[in-house]
Short mmCIF file of C-alpha atoms and ligand atoms in Angstrom, two decimals:
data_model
loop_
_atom_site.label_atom_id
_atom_site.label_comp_id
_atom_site.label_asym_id
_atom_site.label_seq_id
_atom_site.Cartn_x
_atom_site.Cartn_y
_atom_site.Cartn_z
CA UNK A 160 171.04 149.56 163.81
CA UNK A 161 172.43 149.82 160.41
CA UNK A 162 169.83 151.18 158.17
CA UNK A 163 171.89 149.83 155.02
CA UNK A 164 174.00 147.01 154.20
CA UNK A 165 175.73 144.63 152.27
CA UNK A 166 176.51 141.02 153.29
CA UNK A 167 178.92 139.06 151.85
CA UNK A 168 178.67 140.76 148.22
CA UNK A 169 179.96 139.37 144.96
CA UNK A 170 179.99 140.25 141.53
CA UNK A 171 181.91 139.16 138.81
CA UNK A 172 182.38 140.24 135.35
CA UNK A 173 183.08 136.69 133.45
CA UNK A 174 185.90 135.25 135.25
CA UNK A 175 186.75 138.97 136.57
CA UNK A 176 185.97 138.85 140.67
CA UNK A 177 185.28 142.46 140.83
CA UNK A 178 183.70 142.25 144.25
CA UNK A 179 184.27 139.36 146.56
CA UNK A 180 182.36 138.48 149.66
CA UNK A 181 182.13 142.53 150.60
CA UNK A 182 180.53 143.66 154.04
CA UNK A 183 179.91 147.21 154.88
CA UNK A 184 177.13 148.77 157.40
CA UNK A 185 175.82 152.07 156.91
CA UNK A 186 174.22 154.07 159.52
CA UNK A 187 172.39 156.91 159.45
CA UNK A 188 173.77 160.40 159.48
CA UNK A 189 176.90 159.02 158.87
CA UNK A 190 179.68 158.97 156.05
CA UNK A 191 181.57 155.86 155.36
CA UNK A 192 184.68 156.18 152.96
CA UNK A 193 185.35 153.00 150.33
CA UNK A 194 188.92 154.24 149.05
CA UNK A 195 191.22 151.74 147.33
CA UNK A 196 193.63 151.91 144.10
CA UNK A 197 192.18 152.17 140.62
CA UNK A 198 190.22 148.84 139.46
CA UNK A 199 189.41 147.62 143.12
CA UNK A 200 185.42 147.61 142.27
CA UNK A 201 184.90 150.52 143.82
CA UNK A 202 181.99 151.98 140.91
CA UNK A 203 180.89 147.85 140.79
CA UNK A 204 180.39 147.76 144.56
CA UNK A 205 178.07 151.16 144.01
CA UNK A 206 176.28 149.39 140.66
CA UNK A 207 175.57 146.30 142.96
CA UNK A 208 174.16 148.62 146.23
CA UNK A 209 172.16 150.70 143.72
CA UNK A 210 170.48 147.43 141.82
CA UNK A 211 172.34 148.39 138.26
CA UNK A 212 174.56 145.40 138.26
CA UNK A 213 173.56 141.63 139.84
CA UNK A 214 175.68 140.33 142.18
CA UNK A 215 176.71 136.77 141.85
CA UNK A 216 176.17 136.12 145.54
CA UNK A 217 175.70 137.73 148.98
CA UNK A 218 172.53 140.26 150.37
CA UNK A 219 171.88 143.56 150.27
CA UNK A 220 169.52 144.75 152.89
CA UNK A 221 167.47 147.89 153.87
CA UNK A 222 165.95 148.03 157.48
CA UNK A 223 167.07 143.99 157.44
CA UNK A 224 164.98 143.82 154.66
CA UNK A 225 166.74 142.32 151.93
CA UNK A 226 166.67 143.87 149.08
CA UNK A 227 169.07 142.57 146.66
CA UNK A 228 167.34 141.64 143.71
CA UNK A 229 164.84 145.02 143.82
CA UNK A 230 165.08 147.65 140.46
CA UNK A 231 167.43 150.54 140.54
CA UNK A 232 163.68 152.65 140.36
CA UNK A 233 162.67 150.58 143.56
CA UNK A 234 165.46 151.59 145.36
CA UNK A 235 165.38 155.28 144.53
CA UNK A 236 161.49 154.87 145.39
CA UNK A 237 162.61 153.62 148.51
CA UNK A 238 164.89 156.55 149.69
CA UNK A 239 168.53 154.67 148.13
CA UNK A 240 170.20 157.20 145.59
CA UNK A 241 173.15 157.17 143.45
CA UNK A 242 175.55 159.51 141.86
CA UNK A 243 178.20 158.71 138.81
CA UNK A 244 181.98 158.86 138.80
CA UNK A 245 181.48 160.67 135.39
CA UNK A 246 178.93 163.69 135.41
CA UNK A 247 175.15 162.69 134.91
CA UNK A 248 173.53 165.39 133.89
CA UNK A 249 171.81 166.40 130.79
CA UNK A 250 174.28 169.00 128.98
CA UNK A 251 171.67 170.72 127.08
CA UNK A 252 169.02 171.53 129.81
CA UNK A 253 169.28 174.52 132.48
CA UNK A 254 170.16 173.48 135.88
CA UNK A 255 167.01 174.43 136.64
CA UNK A 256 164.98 172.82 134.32
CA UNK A 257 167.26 169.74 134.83
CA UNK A 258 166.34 169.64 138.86
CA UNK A 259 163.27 170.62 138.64
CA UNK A 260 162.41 167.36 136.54
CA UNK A 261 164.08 165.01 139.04
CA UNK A 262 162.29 166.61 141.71
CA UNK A 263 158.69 166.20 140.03
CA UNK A 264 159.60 162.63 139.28
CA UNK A 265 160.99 162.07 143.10
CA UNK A 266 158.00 164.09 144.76
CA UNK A 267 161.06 166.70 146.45
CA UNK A 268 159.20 168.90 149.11
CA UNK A 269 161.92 171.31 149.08
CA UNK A 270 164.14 171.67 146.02
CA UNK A 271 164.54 175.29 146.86
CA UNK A 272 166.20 174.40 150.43
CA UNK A 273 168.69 172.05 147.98
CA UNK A 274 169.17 174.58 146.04
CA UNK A 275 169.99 176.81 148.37
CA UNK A 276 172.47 174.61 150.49
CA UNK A 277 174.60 173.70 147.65
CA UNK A 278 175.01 177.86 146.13
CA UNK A 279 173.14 176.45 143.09
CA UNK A 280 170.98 179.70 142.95
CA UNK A 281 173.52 181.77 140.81
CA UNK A 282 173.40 179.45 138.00
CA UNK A 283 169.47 177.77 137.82
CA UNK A 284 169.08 179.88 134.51
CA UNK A 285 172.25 178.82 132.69
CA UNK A 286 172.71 175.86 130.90
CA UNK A 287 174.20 172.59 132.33
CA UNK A 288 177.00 171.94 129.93
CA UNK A 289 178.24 175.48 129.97
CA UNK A 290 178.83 175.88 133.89
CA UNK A 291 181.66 175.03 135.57
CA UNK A 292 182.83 171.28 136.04
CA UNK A 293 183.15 172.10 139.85
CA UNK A 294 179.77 173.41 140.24
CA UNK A 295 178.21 170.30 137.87
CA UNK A 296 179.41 168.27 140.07
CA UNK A 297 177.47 169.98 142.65
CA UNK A 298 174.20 169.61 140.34
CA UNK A 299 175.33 165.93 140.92
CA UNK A 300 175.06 165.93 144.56
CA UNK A 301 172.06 167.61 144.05
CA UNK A 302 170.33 165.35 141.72
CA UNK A 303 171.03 162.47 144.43
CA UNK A 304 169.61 164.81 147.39
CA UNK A 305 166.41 164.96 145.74
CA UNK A 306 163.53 163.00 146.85
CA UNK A 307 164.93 162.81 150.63
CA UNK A 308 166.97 159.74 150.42
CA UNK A 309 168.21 157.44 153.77
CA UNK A 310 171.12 156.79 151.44
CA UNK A 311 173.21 158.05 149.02
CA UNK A 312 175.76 156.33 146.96
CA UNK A 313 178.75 159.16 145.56
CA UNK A 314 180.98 157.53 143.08
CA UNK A 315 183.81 160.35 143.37
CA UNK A 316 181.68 163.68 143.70
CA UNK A 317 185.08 165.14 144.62
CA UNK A 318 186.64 164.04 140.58
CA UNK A 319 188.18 166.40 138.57
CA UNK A 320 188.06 168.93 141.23
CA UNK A 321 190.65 171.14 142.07
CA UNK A 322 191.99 170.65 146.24
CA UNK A 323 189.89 173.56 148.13
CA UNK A 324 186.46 172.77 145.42
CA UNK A 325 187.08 169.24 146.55
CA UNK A 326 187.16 169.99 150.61
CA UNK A 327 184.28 172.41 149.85
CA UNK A 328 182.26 169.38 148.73
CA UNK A 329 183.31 166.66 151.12
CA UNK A 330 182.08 168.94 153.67
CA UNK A 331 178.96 169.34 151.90
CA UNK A 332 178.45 165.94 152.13
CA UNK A 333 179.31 165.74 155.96
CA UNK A 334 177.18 168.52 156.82
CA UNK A 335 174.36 167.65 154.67
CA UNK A 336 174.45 163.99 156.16
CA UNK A 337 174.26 165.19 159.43
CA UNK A 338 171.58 167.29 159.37
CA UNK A 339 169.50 165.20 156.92
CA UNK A 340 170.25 161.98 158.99
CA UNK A 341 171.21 160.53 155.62
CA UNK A 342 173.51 157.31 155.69
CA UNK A 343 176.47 158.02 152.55
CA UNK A 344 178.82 156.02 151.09
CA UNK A 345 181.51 158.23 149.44
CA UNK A 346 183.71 156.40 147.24
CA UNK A 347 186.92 158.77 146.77
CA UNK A 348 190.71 158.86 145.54
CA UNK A 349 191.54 161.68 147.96
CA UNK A 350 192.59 159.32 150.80
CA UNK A 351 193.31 162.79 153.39
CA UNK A 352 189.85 163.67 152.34
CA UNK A 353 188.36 160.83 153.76
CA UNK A 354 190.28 160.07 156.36
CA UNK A 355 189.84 164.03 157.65
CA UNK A 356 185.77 163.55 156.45
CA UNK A 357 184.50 160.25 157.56
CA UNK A 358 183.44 158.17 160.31
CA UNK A 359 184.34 155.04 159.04
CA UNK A 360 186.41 153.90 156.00
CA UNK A 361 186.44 150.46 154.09
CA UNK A 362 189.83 149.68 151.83
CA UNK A 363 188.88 147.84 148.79
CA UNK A 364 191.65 145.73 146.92
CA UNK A 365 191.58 143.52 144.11
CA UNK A 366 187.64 143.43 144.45
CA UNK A 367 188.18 142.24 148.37
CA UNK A 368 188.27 144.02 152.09
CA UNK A 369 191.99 144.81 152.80
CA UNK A 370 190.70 146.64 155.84
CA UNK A 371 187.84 148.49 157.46
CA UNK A 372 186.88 150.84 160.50
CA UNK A 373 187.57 154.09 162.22
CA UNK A 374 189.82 156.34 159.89
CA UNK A 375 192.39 156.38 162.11
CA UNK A 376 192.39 152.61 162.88
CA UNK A 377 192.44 151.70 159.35
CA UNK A 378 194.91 154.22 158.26
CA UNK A 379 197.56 152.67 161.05
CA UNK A 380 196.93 149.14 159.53
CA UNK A 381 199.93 148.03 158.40
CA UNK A 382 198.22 145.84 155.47
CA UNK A 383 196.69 148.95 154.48
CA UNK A 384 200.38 151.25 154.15
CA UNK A 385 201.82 147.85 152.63
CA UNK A 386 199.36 147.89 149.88
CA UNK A 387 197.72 150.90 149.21
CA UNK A 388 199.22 154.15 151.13
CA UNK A 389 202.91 152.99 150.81
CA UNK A 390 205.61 155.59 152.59
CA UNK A 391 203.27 157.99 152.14
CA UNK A 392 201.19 156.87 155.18
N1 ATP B 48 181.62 146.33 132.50
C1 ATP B 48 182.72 145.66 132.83
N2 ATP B 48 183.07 144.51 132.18
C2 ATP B 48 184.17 143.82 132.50
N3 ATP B 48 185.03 144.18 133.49
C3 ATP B 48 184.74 145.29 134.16
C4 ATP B 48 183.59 146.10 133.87
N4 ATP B 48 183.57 147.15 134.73
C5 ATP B 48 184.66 147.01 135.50
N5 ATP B 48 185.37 145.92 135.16
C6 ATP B 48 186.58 145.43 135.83
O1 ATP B 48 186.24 145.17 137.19
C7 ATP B 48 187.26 145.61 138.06
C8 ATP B 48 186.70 146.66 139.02
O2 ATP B 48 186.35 147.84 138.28
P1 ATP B 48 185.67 149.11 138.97
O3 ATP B 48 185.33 150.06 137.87
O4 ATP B 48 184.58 148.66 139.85
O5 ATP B 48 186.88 149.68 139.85
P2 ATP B 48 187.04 151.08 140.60
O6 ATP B 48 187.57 150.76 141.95
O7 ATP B 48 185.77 151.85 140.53
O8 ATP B 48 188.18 151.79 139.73
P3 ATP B 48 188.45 153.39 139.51
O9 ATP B 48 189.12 153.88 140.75
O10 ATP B 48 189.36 153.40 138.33
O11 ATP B 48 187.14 154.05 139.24
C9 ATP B 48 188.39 146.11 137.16
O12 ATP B 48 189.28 145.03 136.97
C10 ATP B 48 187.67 146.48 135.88
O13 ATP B 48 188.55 146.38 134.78
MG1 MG B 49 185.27 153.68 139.79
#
């Protein structure tokens, strides 16, 4: 059974329809890939799942529970965490100092064993805005790791990454996924990233499902080379 889902999710901003009537079943220990052009409501969809933005209609539900109208703190209470397209973390603090407050607040058994997995250990003493953008974005990851979520929302972990930091992390994610039973949805640009990284991939256009499925499935639909991959499918 899906442990997380949306039904039939809407959200508009004004007369923008920057989600419209959206499925998508997550289970666990599985990534599913939301890809789609710039300004398809990829980050809304994620501010909707995560309780930060209200959606005009539809359900989102945890173990069938719905839980659509619950807080943002709720939901991270409740094992549903969230990371930002642009980097979260406080500049100023240590990347120590800066997980080790998340984890106290999230009641993390084993920040060390977070540490560890990411390669975080090298830089716990040095301060957050001074490391490098690749490995902040892995103090991103981490921040949504902590606490032992069933789910984690990545709004483009992989950003501003150069190619072989960006497979390094999309692996992370698999791996960690797997062996954490953890349900992900990994929103992404790199479209051979996720087609090579997860087991199933939604295509978001103009706020609506062009197509959705098993990578290789969706990457043969031909509404999906029409209007997204083009030639280079
Ligand atoms: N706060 C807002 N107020 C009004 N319109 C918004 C707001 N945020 C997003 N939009 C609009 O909603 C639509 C979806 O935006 P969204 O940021 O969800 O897309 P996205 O798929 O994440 O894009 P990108 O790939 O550039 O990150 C766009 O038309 C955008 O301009
Ligand atoms: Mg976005």
């Amino acid at each position: 059974m899906a442990v997380f889902e949306a039904k039939g999710l809407s959200v508009r901003y004004g007369a923008v329809a920057a989600n419209n009537n959206i499925d998508i079943a997550l289970e666990q220990g599985c990534v599913h890939g939301v890809i789609g052009p710039n300004g398809a409501g990829k980050s809304t969809f994620i501010d909707a799942l995560s309780g930060r933005r209200r959606p005009l209609s539809g359900r989102v539900l945890l173990d069938g529970e719905d839980i659509t109208y619950r807080s943002v703190r709720w939901r991270r209470a409740h094992g549903i965490s969230r990371s930002f397209q642009r980097t979260s973390i406080f500049a100023s603090m240590t990347v120590g100092a800066q997980l080790a407050m998340i984890a106290r607040r999230n009641a993390e058994p084993d920040l060390a064993g977070i540490i560890d997995t990411l390669s975080l250990g090298d830089v716990i003493d040095r301060v957050c805005g001074e490391i490098a953008y690749g490995t902040q974005r892995a103090v991103d990851l981490a921040i949504a790791l902590i606490g032992q979520p069933r789910v984690v929302l990545l709004d483009e972990p992989c950003a501003g990454l150069v190619a072989d930091e960006a497979g390094r992390m999309l692996q992370h994610v698999r791996d960690l996924c797997r062996a954490c039973n953890v349900a992900a949805l990994l929103v992404e640009h790199d479209v051979e990233g996720v087609f090579r990284t997860c087991d199933t991939v939604t295509v978001l256009d103009l706020g609506e499902v062009l197509s959705s499925g098993m990578p290789a499935q969706v990457r043969a639909d031909p509404e999906v080379i029409r209007a997204y991959l083009g030639s280079a499918a």
